Short mmCIF file of C-alpha atoms in Angstrom, two decimals:
data_model
loop_
_atom_site.label_atom_id
_atom_site.label_comp_id
_atom_site.label_asym_id
_atom_site.label_seq_id
_atom_site.Cartn_x
_atom_site.Cartn_y
_atom_site.Cartn_z
CA UNK K 1 39.99 -16.92 -12.05
CA UNK K 2 37.73 -19.65 -13.20
CA UNK K 3 34.20 -19.01 -12.18
CA UNK K 4 32.57 -22.11 -13.65
CA UNK K 5 32.88 -25.75 -13.27
CA UNK K 6 31.45 -28.81 -14.89
CA UNK K 7 27.91 -29.45 -13.76
CA UNK K 8 27.04 -32.52 -11.73
CA UNK K 9 24.37 -34.68 -13.37
CA UNK K 10 21.73 -33.73 -10.72
CA UNK K 11 22.42 -30.02 -11.09
CA UNK K 12 22.38 -30.31 -14.84
CA UNK K 13 18.99 -31.82 -14.73
CA UNK K 14 17.73 -29.02 -12.55
CA UNK K 15 19.07 -26.19 -14.77
CA UNK K 16 17.96 -27.65 -18.10
CA UNK K 17 14.46 -28.17 -16.89
CA UNK K 18 14.21 -24.67 -15.52
CA UNK K 19 11.75 -22.68 -17.56
CA UNK K 20 12.41 -19.35 -19.00
CA UNK K 21 10.36 -16.39 -18.09
CA UNK K 22 8.36 -16.50 -21.40
CA UNK K 23 7.78 -20.23 -21.13
CA UNK K 24 6.67 -20.08 -17.54
CA UNK K 25 4.14 -17.25 -18.38
CA UNK K 26 2.86 -19.20 -21.34
CA UNK K 27 2.27 -22.15 -19.19
CA UNK K 28 0.23 -19.98 -16.82
CA UNK K 29 -1.84 -18.41 -19.62
CA UNK K 30 -2.55 -21.89 -20.91
CA UNK K 31 -4.13 -22.58 -17.61
CA UNK K 32 -6.01 -19.27 -17.45
CA UNK K 33 -5.91 -16.27 -19.82
CA UNK K 34 -5.43 -13.95 -16.91
CA UNK K 35 -2.30 -14.29 -14.73
CA UNK K 36 -1.81 -12.01 -11.77
CA UNK K 37 1.60 -12.27 -10.00
CA UNK K 38 1.70 -12.98 -6.29
CA UNK K 39 4.46 -10.36 -5.95
CA UNK K 40 2.12 -7.30 -5.92
CA UNK K 41 -0.34 -7.98 -3.02
CA UNK K 42 -0.25 -4.42 -1.82
CA UNK K 43 -1.07 -2.91 -5.40
CA UNK K 44 -2.78 -5.82 -7.34
CA UNK K 45 -4.07 -8.67 -5.07
CA UNK K 46 -4.48 -11.92 -6.91
CA UNK K 47 -8.20 -11.89 -5.92
CA UNK K 48 -8.51 -9.07 -8.70
CA UNK K 49 -8.01 -11.75 -11.46
CA UNK K 50 -11.75 -12.31 -11.96
CA UNK K 51 -12.17 -8.54 -12.47
CA UNK K 52 -9.41 -8.53 -15.07
CA UNK K 53 -11.10 -11.58 -16.82
CA UNK K 54 -14.53 -9.84 -16.85
CA UNK K 55 -13.06 -6.68 -18.43
CA UNK K 56 -11.03 -8.79 -20.92
CA UNK K 57 -14.30 -10.32 -22.41
CA UNK K 58 -15.46 -6.71 -23.27
CA UNK K 59 -12.66 -6.38 -25.91
CA UNK K 60 -14.47 -8.85 -28.24
CA UNK K 61 -11.34 -10.77 -29.14
CA UNK K 62 -9.25 -13.46 -27.16
CA UNK K 63 -7.39 -11.52 -24.69
CA UNK K 64 -4.45 -12.70 -22.48
CA UNK K 65 -3.52 -10.60 -19.52
CA UNK K 66 -0.32 -10.69 -17.48
CA UNK K 67 0.15 -8.44 -14.29
CA UNK K 68 3.88 -8.55 -13.25
CA UNK K 69 6.25 -6.58 -11.21
CA UNK K 70 7.80 -3.52 -13.01
CA UNK K 71 11.20 -5.18 -13.36
CA UNK K 72 9.66 -8.03 -15.21
CA UNK K 73 8.01 -6.03 -17.85
CA UNK K 74 10.84 -3.76 -18.97
CA UNK K 75 11.18 -5.59 -22.14
CA UNK K 76 7.56 -5.41 -22.83
CA UNK K 77 7.09 -5.99 -26.58
CA UNK K 78 9.92 -8.64 -26.68
CA UNK K 79 8.24 -10.43 -23.81
CA UNK K 80 4.84 -10.37 -25.44
CA UNK K 81 6.30 -11.75 -28.69
CA UNK K 82 8.21 -14.53 -26.74
CA UNK K 83 4.98 -15.44 -24.79
CA UNK K 84 2.81 -15.51 -27.91
CA UNK K 85 5.33 -17.75 -29.63
CA UNK K 86 5.48 -20.16 -26.68
CA UNK K 87 1.69 -20.20 -26.35
CA UNK K 88 0.84 -20.37 -29.88
CA UNK K 89 -2.61 -18.64 -29.80
CA UNK K 90 -3.66 -15.56 -31.61
CA UNK K 91 -5.35 -12.75 -29.80
CA UNK K 92 -4.64 -9.55 -27.77
CA UNK K 93 -1.83 -9.83 -25.31
CA UNK K 94 -1.76 -7.15 -22.59
CA UNK K 95 1.08 -6.57 -20.06
CA UNK K 96 0.43 -4.57 -16.77
CA UNK K 97 2.50 -3.59 -13.91
CA UNK K 98 1.34 -2.28 -10.48
CA UNK K 99 0.10 0.97 -11.89
CA UNK K 100 -1.15 0.65 -15.56
CA UNK K 101 -1.07 -0.96 -18.94
CA UNK K 102 2.52 -0.96 -19.94
CA UNK K 103 2.43 -2.85 -23.43
CA UNK K 104 -0.11 -4.52 -25.75
CA UNK K 105 0.27 -6.31 -28.92
CA UNK K 106 -2.29 -8.02 -31.33
CA UNK K 107 -1.43 -11.28 -33.00
CA UNK K 108 -3.98 -12.49 -35.74
CA UNK K 109 -6.69 -10.04 -34.67
CA UNK K 110 -7.36 -6.57 -35.83
CA UNK K 111 -7.70 -4.20 -32.80
CA UNK K 112 -6.50 -0.67 -32.05
CA UNK K 113 -4.08 -1.72 -29.30
CA UNK K 114 -1.81 1.32 -29.74
CA UNK K 115 -4.71 3.93 -29.70
CA UNK K 116 -6.15 2.07 -26.57
CA UNK K 117 -2.80 2.34 -24.80
CA UNK K 118 -2.48 6.01 -25.61
CA UNK K 119 -5.95 6.68 -24.29
CA UNK K 120 -5.48 5.11 -20.86
CA UNK K 121 -2.14 6.84 -20.70
CA UNK K 122 -3.44 10.25 -21.23
CA UNK K 123 -6.96 10.14 -19.87
CA UNK K 124 -6.29 8.64 -16.49
CA UNK K 125 -4.35 10.12 -13.64
CA UNK K 126 -1.24 8.40 -12.32
CA UNK K 127 -3.05 6.91 -9.31
CA UNK K 128 -5.93 5.31 -11.26
CA UNK K 129 -4.38 1.86 -10.70
CA UNK K 130 -4.02 -1.10 -13.15
CA UNK K 131 -7.66 -2.34 -12.99
CA UNK K 132 -9.09 0.99 -14.10
CA UNK K 133 -6.38 1.41 -16.60
CA UNK K 134 -7.28 -1.98 -18.21
CA UNK K 135 -10.99 -1.18 -18.10
CA UNK K 136 -10.33 2.09 -20.04
CA UNK K 137 -8.02 0.22 -22.37
CA UNK K 138 -10.68 -2.47 -23.08
CA UNK K 139 -13.27 0.21 -23.55
CA UNK K 140 -11.35 1.83 -26.36
CA UNK K 141 -10.64 -1.49 -28.01
CA UNK K 142 -14.26 -2.22 -28.14
CA UNK K 143 -14.94 1.07 -29.91
CA UNK K 144 -13.03 -0.10 -33.03
CA UNK K 145 -10.32 1.62 -35.22
CA UNK K 146 -11.88 4.82 -36.22
CA UNK K 147 -13.36 6.03 -32.95
CA UNK K 148 -10.29 4.73 -31.02
CA UNK K 149 -7.86 6.72 -33.16
CA UNK K 150 -9.89 9.99 -32.80
CA UNK K 151 -10.07 9.44 -29.06
CA UNK K 152 -6.42 8.88 -28.84
CA UNK K 153 -5.73 12.00 -30.68
CA UNK K 154 -8.15 14.10 -28.60
CA UNK K 155 -6.61 12.73 -25.35
CA UNK K 156 -3.16 13.49 -26.55
CA UNK K 157 -4.15 17.03 -27.44
CA UNK K 158 -5.94 17.63 -24.06
CA UNK K 159 -3.54 16.11 -21.59
CA UNK K 160 -0.19 16.50 -23.36
CA UNK K 161 0.78 19.28 -21.03
CA UNK K 162 -1.32 18.79 -17.91
CA UNK K 163 -2.35 15.26 -16.72
CA UNK K 164 -5.88 14.74 -15.08
CA UNK K 165 -6.22 15.48 -11.45
CA UNK K 166 -5.36 12.65 -9.02
CA UNK K 167 -8.34 10.55 -7.98
CA UNK K 168 -7.12 10.00 -4.40
CA UNK K 169 -5.55 12.15 -1.69
CA UNK K 170 -2.57 11.12 0.46
CA UNK K 171 -1.90 11.40 4.19
CA UNK K 172 -0.46 14.87 3.92
CA UNK K 173 -3.59 16.00 2.12
CA UNK K 174 -5.82 14.55 4.75
CA UNK K 175 -3.66 16.33 7.40
CA UNK K 176 -4.16 19.57 5.61
CA UNK K 177 -7.93 19.05 5.43
CA UNK K 178 -8.03 18.30 9.23
CA UNK K 179 -6.01 21.50 9.90
CA UNK K 180 -8.33 23.69 7.72
CA UNK K 181 -11.46 22.10 9.49
CA UNK K 182 -10.04 22.87 12.91
CA UNK K 183 -9.25 26.43 11.90
CA UNK K 184 -12.87 26.99 10.53
CA UNK K 185 -14.62 25.28 13.41
CA UNK K 186 -13.18 27.63 15.99
CA UNK K 187 -12.53 30.71 13.81
CA UNK K 188 -15.90 31.10 12.40
CA UNK K 189 -18.06 31.04 15.37
CA UNK K 190 -15.50 33.09 17.57
CA UNK K 191 -15.51 35.72 14.72
CA UNK K 192 -19.29 35.87 14.91
CA UNK K 193 -19.27 36.42 18.70
CA UNK K 194 -16.54 39.09 18.52
CA UNK K 195 -18.27 40.90 15.78
CA UNK K 196 -21.55 40.88 17.69
CA UNK K 197 -19.94 42.32 20.72
CA UNK K 198 -18.31 45.04 18.73
CA UNK K 199 -21.57 46.05 17.06
CA UNK K 200 -23.10 46.26 20.56
CA UNK K 201 -20.27 48.58 21.74
CA UNK K 202 -20.75 50.72 18.76
CA UNK K 203 -24.41 51.10 19.42
CA UNK K 204 -23.84 52.14 23.05
CA UNK K 205 -21.34 54.75 21.67
CA UNK K 206 -23.78 56.35 19.48
CA UNK K 207 -26.89 55.79 21.47
CA UNK K 208 -27.35 59.59 22.15
CA UNK K 209 -25.81 60.99 18.91
CA UNK K 210 -29.04 61.07 17.13
CA UNK K 211 -27.83 58.59 14.48
CA UNK K 212 -29.75 55.45 14.22
CA UNK K 213 -27.77 52.18 14.59
CA UNK K 214 -30.62 49.87 13.89
CA UNK K 215 -32.86 47.75 16.14
CA UNK K 216 -31.08 46.13 19.08
CA UNK K 217 -30.25 42.45 18.67
CA UNK K 218 -30.90 40.06 21.72
CA UNK K 219 -27.76 38.75 23.17
CA UNK K 220 -28.70 35.14 22.59
CA UNK K 221 -29.04 35.47 18.89
CA UNK K 222 -25.32 35.78 18.09
CA UNK K 223 -24.53 32.83 20.38
CA UNK K 224 -27.10 30.76 18.42
CA UNK K 225 -25.77 31.87 15.11
CA UNK K 226 -22.30 30.85 16.34
CA UNK K 227 -23.51 27.38 17.31
CA UNK K 228 -25.27 26.94 14.00
CA UNK K 229 -22.12 28.06 12.21
CA UNK K 230 -20.11 25.43 14.01
CA UNK K 231 -22.55 22.71 13.07
CA UNK K 232 -22.49 23.93 9.44
CA UNK K 233 -18.73 23.89 9.29
CA UNK K 234 -18.48 20.40 10.74
CA UNK K 235 -21.12 18.97 8.35
CA UNK K 236 -19.65 20.73 5.36
CA UNK K 237 -16.29 19.54 6.06
CA UNK K 238 -17.56 15.90 6.42
CA UNK K 239 -19.41 16.15 3.25
CA UNK K 240 -16.51 17.77 1.20
CA UNK K 241 -13.63 15.93 2.65
CA UNK K 242 -15.29 12.52 2.48
CA UNK K 243 -12.35 10.44 1.26
CA UNK K 244 -11.59 7.40 3.36
CA UNK K 245 -8.71 5.76 1.56
CA UNK K 246 -5.67 6.91 -0.37
CA UNK K 247 -5.92 4.18 -2.94
CA UNK K 248 -8.69 2.29 -4.79
CA UNK K 249 -6.80 -1.11 -4.17
CA UNK K 250 -8.84 -3.60 -2.10
CA UNK K 251 -6.89 -4.83 0.99
CA UNK K 252 -5.10 -8.17 0.37
CA UNK K 253 -5.96 -11.25 2.44
CA UNK K 254 -3.39 -12.86 4.68
CA UNK K 255 -3.05 -15.76 2.17
CA UNK K 256 -2.22 -13.21 -0.57
CA UNK K 257 0.37 -11.60 1.62
CA UNK K 258 2.18 -14.89 2.38
CA UNK K 259 1.88 -16.57 -1.15
CA UNK K 260 5.17 -15.53 -2.52
CA UNK K 261 7.07 -16.30 0.72
CA UNK K 262 5.55 -19.84 0.71
CA UNK K 263 6.42 -20.31 -3.05
CA UNK K 264 10.09 -19.33 -2.45
CA UNK K 265 10.37 -21.36 0.75
CA UNK K 266 8.94 -24.41 -1.08
CA UNK K 267 11.45 -23.85 -3.85
CA UNK K 268 14.42 -23.50 -1.37
CA UNK K 269 13.48 -26.74 0.28
CA UNK K 270 13.96 -28.51 -3.03
CA UNK K 271 17.00 -26.51 -4.30
CA UNK K 272 19.11 -24.01 -2.35
CA UNK K 273 19.03 -21.65 -5.39
CA UNK K 274 15.56 -20.30 -6.16
CA UNK K 275 15.27 -18.23 -9.41
CA UNK K 276 11.96 -16.28 -9.74
CA UNK K 277 10.30 -17.82 -12.81
CA UNK K 278 8.40 -14.56 -13.47
CA UNK K 279 11.59 -12.51 -13.86
CA UNK K 280 14.32 -12.55 -16.50
CA UNK K 281 16.97 -15.26 -15.78
CA UNK K 282 20.30 -13.93 -14.53
CA UNK K 283 22.02 -17.20 -13.85
CA UNK K 284 22.91 -19.45 -16.82
CA UNK K 285 23.35 -23.24 -16.28
CA UNK K 286 27.08 -22.97 -15.72
CA UNK K 287 26.88 -20.25 -13.18
CA UNK K 288 24.08 -22.11 -11.40
CA UNK K 289 26.02 -25.35 -11.13
CA UNK K 290 29.09 -23.44 -9.91
CA UNK K 291 27.00 -21.86 -7.29
CA UNK K 292 25.59 -25.23 -6.30
CA UNK K 293 29.09 -26.66 -5.78
CA UNK K 294 30.20 -23.66 -3.84
CA UNK K 295 27.18 -23.93 -1.51
CA UNK K 296 27.87 -27.60 -1.01
CA UNK K 297 31.53 -26.96 -0.09
CA UNK K 298 30.60 -24.25 2.37
CA UNK K 299 28.12 -26.43 4.09
CA UNK K 300 30.83 -29.01 4.70
CA UNK K 301 33.42 -26.51 5.88
CA UNK K 302 34.25 -25.93 9.59
CA UNK K 303 31.66 -23.64 10.99
CA UNK K 304 29.80 -23.37 7.72
CA UNK K 305 26.27 -24.49 6.98
CA UNK K 306 23.50 -24.16 4.43
CA UNK K 307 23.27 -21.30 2.07
CA UNK K 308 19.78 -20.37 0.55
CA UNK K 309 19.86 -17.89 -2.45
CA UNK K 310 16.59 -16.27 -3.55
CA UNK K 311 16.73 -14.64 -6.90
CA UNK K 312 13.50 -12.57 -6.39
CA UNK K 313 12.66 -8.98 -7.03
CA UNK K 314 12.04 -6.71 -4.06
CA UNK K 315 9.45 -4.06 -4.63
CA UNK K 316 7.39 -1.96 -2.34
CA UNK K 317 4.20 -3.62 -3.57
CA UNK K 318 5.40 -6.93 -2.25
CA UNK K 319 4.42 -8.42 1.15
CA UNK K 320 7.71 -7.19 2.70
CA UNK K 321 7.34 -3.78 1.24
CA UNK K 322 10.80 -4.05 -0.46
CA UNK K 323 12.60 -4.82 2.70
CA UNK K 324 14.99 -7.76 1.83
CA UNK K 325 15.80 -8.35 5.48
CA UNK K 326 12.09 -8.94 6.31
CA UNK K 327 11.60 -11.01 3.28
CA UNK K 328 14.63 -13.24 4.26
CA UNK K 329 13.34 -13.57 7.92
CA UNK K 330 10.02 -14.65 6.64
CA UNK K 331 11.50 -17.21 4.24
CA UNK K 332 13.67 -18.53 7.10
CA UNK K 333 10.55 -18.93 9.24
CA UNK K 334 8.98 -21.04 6.48
CA UNK K 335 12.00 -23.08 5.57
CA UNK K 336 12.72 -23.70 9.39
CA UNK K 337 16.42 -24.31 8.85
CA UNK K 338 19.25 -22.04 9.97
CA UNK K 339 21.76 -20.91 7.45
CA UNK K 340 22.90 -17.91 5.36
CA UNK K 341 19.96 -16.39 3.46
CA UNK K 342 20.88 -14.45 0.39
CA UNK K 343 18.40 -12.11 -1.43
CA UNK K 344 19.52 -11.18 -4.90
CA UNK K 345 17.21 -8.79 -6.93
CA UNK K 346 17.31 -9.61 -10.56
CA UNK K 347 15.76 -6.24 -11.37
CA UNK K 348 18.27 -3.98 -9.79
CA UNK K 349 21.08 -6.37 -9.07
CA UNK K 350 21.43 -5.71 -5.40
CA UNK K 351 22.65 -8.67 -3.18
CA UNK K 352 21.84 -8.69 0.55
CA UNK K 353 23.09 -11.32 3.00
CA UNK K 354 21.63 -12.40 6.45
CA UNK K 355 22.96 -14.89 8.69
CA UNK K 356 20.31 -17.01 10.81
CA UNK K 357 21.95 -19.21 13.33
CA UNK K 358 25.42 -20.01 11.89
CA UNK K 359 28.78 -19.39 13.72
CA UNK K 360 29.69 -16.46 11.49
CA UNK K 361 31.07 -13.01 12.61
CA UNK K 362 27.96 -10.71 12.27
CA UNK K 363 30.16 -7.61 12.17
CA UNK K 364 32.27 -8.98 9.41
CA UNK K 365 29.19 -9.83 7.39
CA UNK K 366 27.56 -6.55 7.96
CA UNK K 367 30.54 -4.07 7.81
CA UNK K 368 33.05 -5.81 5.62
CA UNK K 369 30.96 -7.03 2.67
CA UNK K 370 32.30 -5.31 -0.40
CA UNK K 371 30.12 -2.96 -2.40
CA UNK K 372 31.20 -4.68 -5.48
CA UNK K 373 29.31 -7.80 -4.18
CA UNK K 374 26.34 -6.08 -2.55
CA UNK K 375 25.79 -3.25 -5.05
CA UNK K 376 27.97 -4.09 -7.98
CA UNK K 377 30.21 -1.84 -10.05
CA UNK K 378 30.01 -0.04 -13.47
CA UNK K 379 30.37 -3.25 -15.31
CA UNK K 380 27.51 -4.85 -13.37
CA UNK K 381 25.32 -1.68 -14.07
CA UNK K 382 25.83 -2.06 -17.87
CA UNK K 383 25.23 -5.92 -17.94
CA UNK K 384 21.71 -7.22 -18.41
CA UNK K 385 22.34 -9.86 -15.77
CA UNK K 386 24.12 -7.33 -13.35
CA UNK K 387 26.88 -9.96 -13.35
CA UNK K 388 25.04 -11.72 -10.51
CA UNK K 389 26.56 -15.11 -11.15
CA UNK K 390 30.10 -13.70 -10.78
CA UNK K 391 29.25 -11.70 -7.76
CA UNK K 392 27.51 -14.59 -6.06
CA UNK K 393 30.67 -16.63 -6.68
CA UNK K 394 32.71 -13.83 -4.99
CA UNK K 395 30.08 -13.82 -2.13
CA UNK K 396 30.84 -17.53 -1.51
CA UNK K 397 34.49 -16.77 -1.33
CA UNK K 398 33.75 -14.02 1.18
CA UNK K 399 31.70 -16.47 3.26
CA UNK K 400 34.56 -18.98 3.21
CA UNK K 401 36.95 -16.30 4.79
CA UNK K 402 34.41 -15.06 7.27
CA UNK K 403 35.69 -15.48 10.82
CA UNK K 404 33.74 -18.19 12.88
CA UNK K 405 32.41 -17.67 16.31
CA UNK K 406 32.10 -19.93 19.33
CA UNK K 407 28.23 -19.54 19.34
CA UNK K 408 25.72 -19.19 16.62
CA UNK K 409 24.85 -15.53 15.83
CA UNK K 410 21.49 -14.38 16.90
CA UNK K 411 19.50 -12.67 14.17
CA UNK K 412 17.49 -9.64 15.14
CA UNK K 413 13.95 -9.63 14.21
CA UNK K 414 13.28 -6.75 11.68
CA UNK K 415 10.44 -4.38 12.05
CA UNK K 416 7.16 -5.58 10.62
CA UNK K 417 6.08 -4.15 7.31
CA UNK K 418 3.27 -1.59 7.19
CA UNK K 419 -0.10 -3.08 7.22
CA UNK K 420 -1.68 -2.66 3.67
CA UNK K 421 -5.03 -1.95 5.14
CA UNK K 422 -3.74 0.72 7.53
CA UNK K 423 -1.36 2.10 4.88
CA UNK K 424 -4.11 3.05 2.56
CA UNK K 425 -6.68 4.09 5.18
CA UNK K 426 -6.88 7.73 5.71
CA UNK K 427 -7.09 9.01 9.28
CA UNK K 428 -10.42 10.41 10.57
CA UNK K 429 -11.08 14.08 9.62
CA UNK K 430 -11.24 15.07 13.27
CA UNK K 431 -7.83 13.77 14.11
CA UNK K 432 -4.11 14.49 13.51
CA UNK K 433 -3.78 18.18 12.65
CA UNK K 434 -7.36 19.03 13.44
CA UNK K 435 -6.39 19.77 17.06
CA UNK K 436 -3.60 22.28 16.29
CA UNK K 437 -6.12 23.78 13.79
CA UNK K 438 -8.55 24.57 16.69
CA UNK K 439 -5.92 26.80 18.38
CA UNK K 440 -4.84 28.35 15.21
CA UNK K 441 -8.50 29.18 14.52
CA UNK K 442 -8.72 31.03 17.75
CA UNK K 443 -5.65 33.31 16.88
CA UNK K 444 -6.86 33.70 13.33
CA UNK K 445 -10.34 34.87 14.46
CA UNK K 446 -8.68 37.35 16.87
CA UNK K 447 -6.47 38.68 14.20
CA UNK K 448 -9.16 39.04 11.52
CA UNK K 449 -11.48 40.68 14.15
CA UNK K 450 -8.83 43.17 14.99
CA UNK K 451 -8.23 43.99 11.45
CA UNK K 452 -12.00 44.29 10.62
CA UNK K 453 -12.53 46.39 13.80
CA UNK K 454 -9.67 48.74 12.62
CA UNK K 455 -11.33 49.26 9.24
CA UNK K 456 -14.62 49.86 10.86
CA UNK K 457 -13.25 52.55 13.21
CA UNK K 458 -11.77 54.32 10.23
CA UNK K 459 -15.17 54.14 8.46
CA UNK K 460 -17.06 55.28 11.58
CA UNK K 461 -14.79 58.27 12.05
CA UNK K 462 -15.56 59.42 8.51
CA UNK K 463 -19.25 58.76 8.84
CA UNK K 464 -19.58 60.55 12.38
CA UNK K 465 -20.63 64.27 11.98
CA UNK K 466 -17.93 66.88 13.12
CA UNK K 467 -18.96 68.91 16.26
CA UNK K 468 -20.41 72.47 15.73
CA UNK K 469 -18.04 75.41 16.43
CA UNK K 470 -18.49 77.04 19.77
CA UNK K 471 -19.61 80.37 18.32
CA UNK K 472 -22.32 78.82 16.45
CA UNK K 473 -23.80 77.17 19.48
CA UNK K 474 -26.91 78.68 21.10
CA UNK K 475 -26.12 80.58 24.39
CA UNK K 476 -27.93 78.89 27.25
CA UNK K 477 -27.97 79.96 30.83
CA UNK K 478 -29.97 78.99 33.77
CA UNK K 479 -33.13 80.76 34.57
CA UNK K 480 -32.37 81.05 38.27
CA UNK K 481 -28.90 81.11 39.92
CA UNK K 482 -27.77 77.91 41.64
CA UNK K 483 -27.58 77.54 45.34
CA UNK K 484 -23.76 77.84 45.26
#
């Protein structure tokens, strides 16, 4: 089957002028030596670019920084070489993803890039984040070759088996903290009160035995001690469990959360096929032109309409939190034109299809779309481009054969993505599992008191003197007979 056709002049002009990934990034670095992608607002908001620029100056050499999605940095050294060739400027080139420095290369300058990369890899925990990772990287670069090599060797030896403890806690850790606080807040004072009551009972038991049980304690003192213990537990818990966020990332602004959607929507208004310039190209000129022709034919067909194809990676760090349906709905709202919205991920090769307002059978689109189109097969897994061009061509054939309906299909509004602010904010300490912890604390105090009381009884039985035998007791008799 012929998959490609001769490009029309208009389409040919579009594809030949489309920049490659390296050319696009080189142009961005020519404008500013620090480039932060708009695809990672949940992990690296674009407002952090001045912080990266400030840290880059500490290296002492011209430094070019690129923060991109993970899918875009897999060929790290090759991408750095290509960007340097396009930019034509010597210096230190650093590539980061949403978590750390992934690659670095020096061109025309002498800096310990490999040792600095090793240090930030071993010395920092996995949740340190890209900004702190780059800060540690720049710090080692500034130390020079000798000190950097020694520090890298020491870091490798110290953390080769066990990485540093994480800097932040998660939601489950906070729930555990709340649960433990609740247990202590009721368990400790209740145990004090129960113990005081038991001591008073023991004293009454031995009041006439001749054994001293110490001075009597006023009843108010145990209650006061219990109240003070509760306050101490609460204040200690607030001081020790003082974390408020599960990440060091500053919350993104609404503009940062919508930047990528606006970029893609603007691109689709000019061309129904939008290829993310930050990602490796997965459509060559012939496949792109073939796709344009198929889209034009479908638009003219009976019951057909516009088709918008977004070749954009879908990661959890994006505004849609990796939900392609939510991304497609947001793009549709910006484009303000009904049609079939296709989201193809150049990173993992998945293709998702969503109908917004066309007379297409929704069940057929949702249930009958072949896995070879949506997920690919073994050949697609092995190919660098995931055979996306071939699979998009098959998708257009599938759309041509999709049954038409009398009325346009109504698209369901997908659930909103988690708020980045609420997502990283830890719940208050006195919430969630704190309340069950209060009840567990009562049972724990009773159980522990019973155990301690049992041990105390065993000790007291050994400590209490045995009664004298009857034949050793002095014979006593009344001096006068009783009235009876």
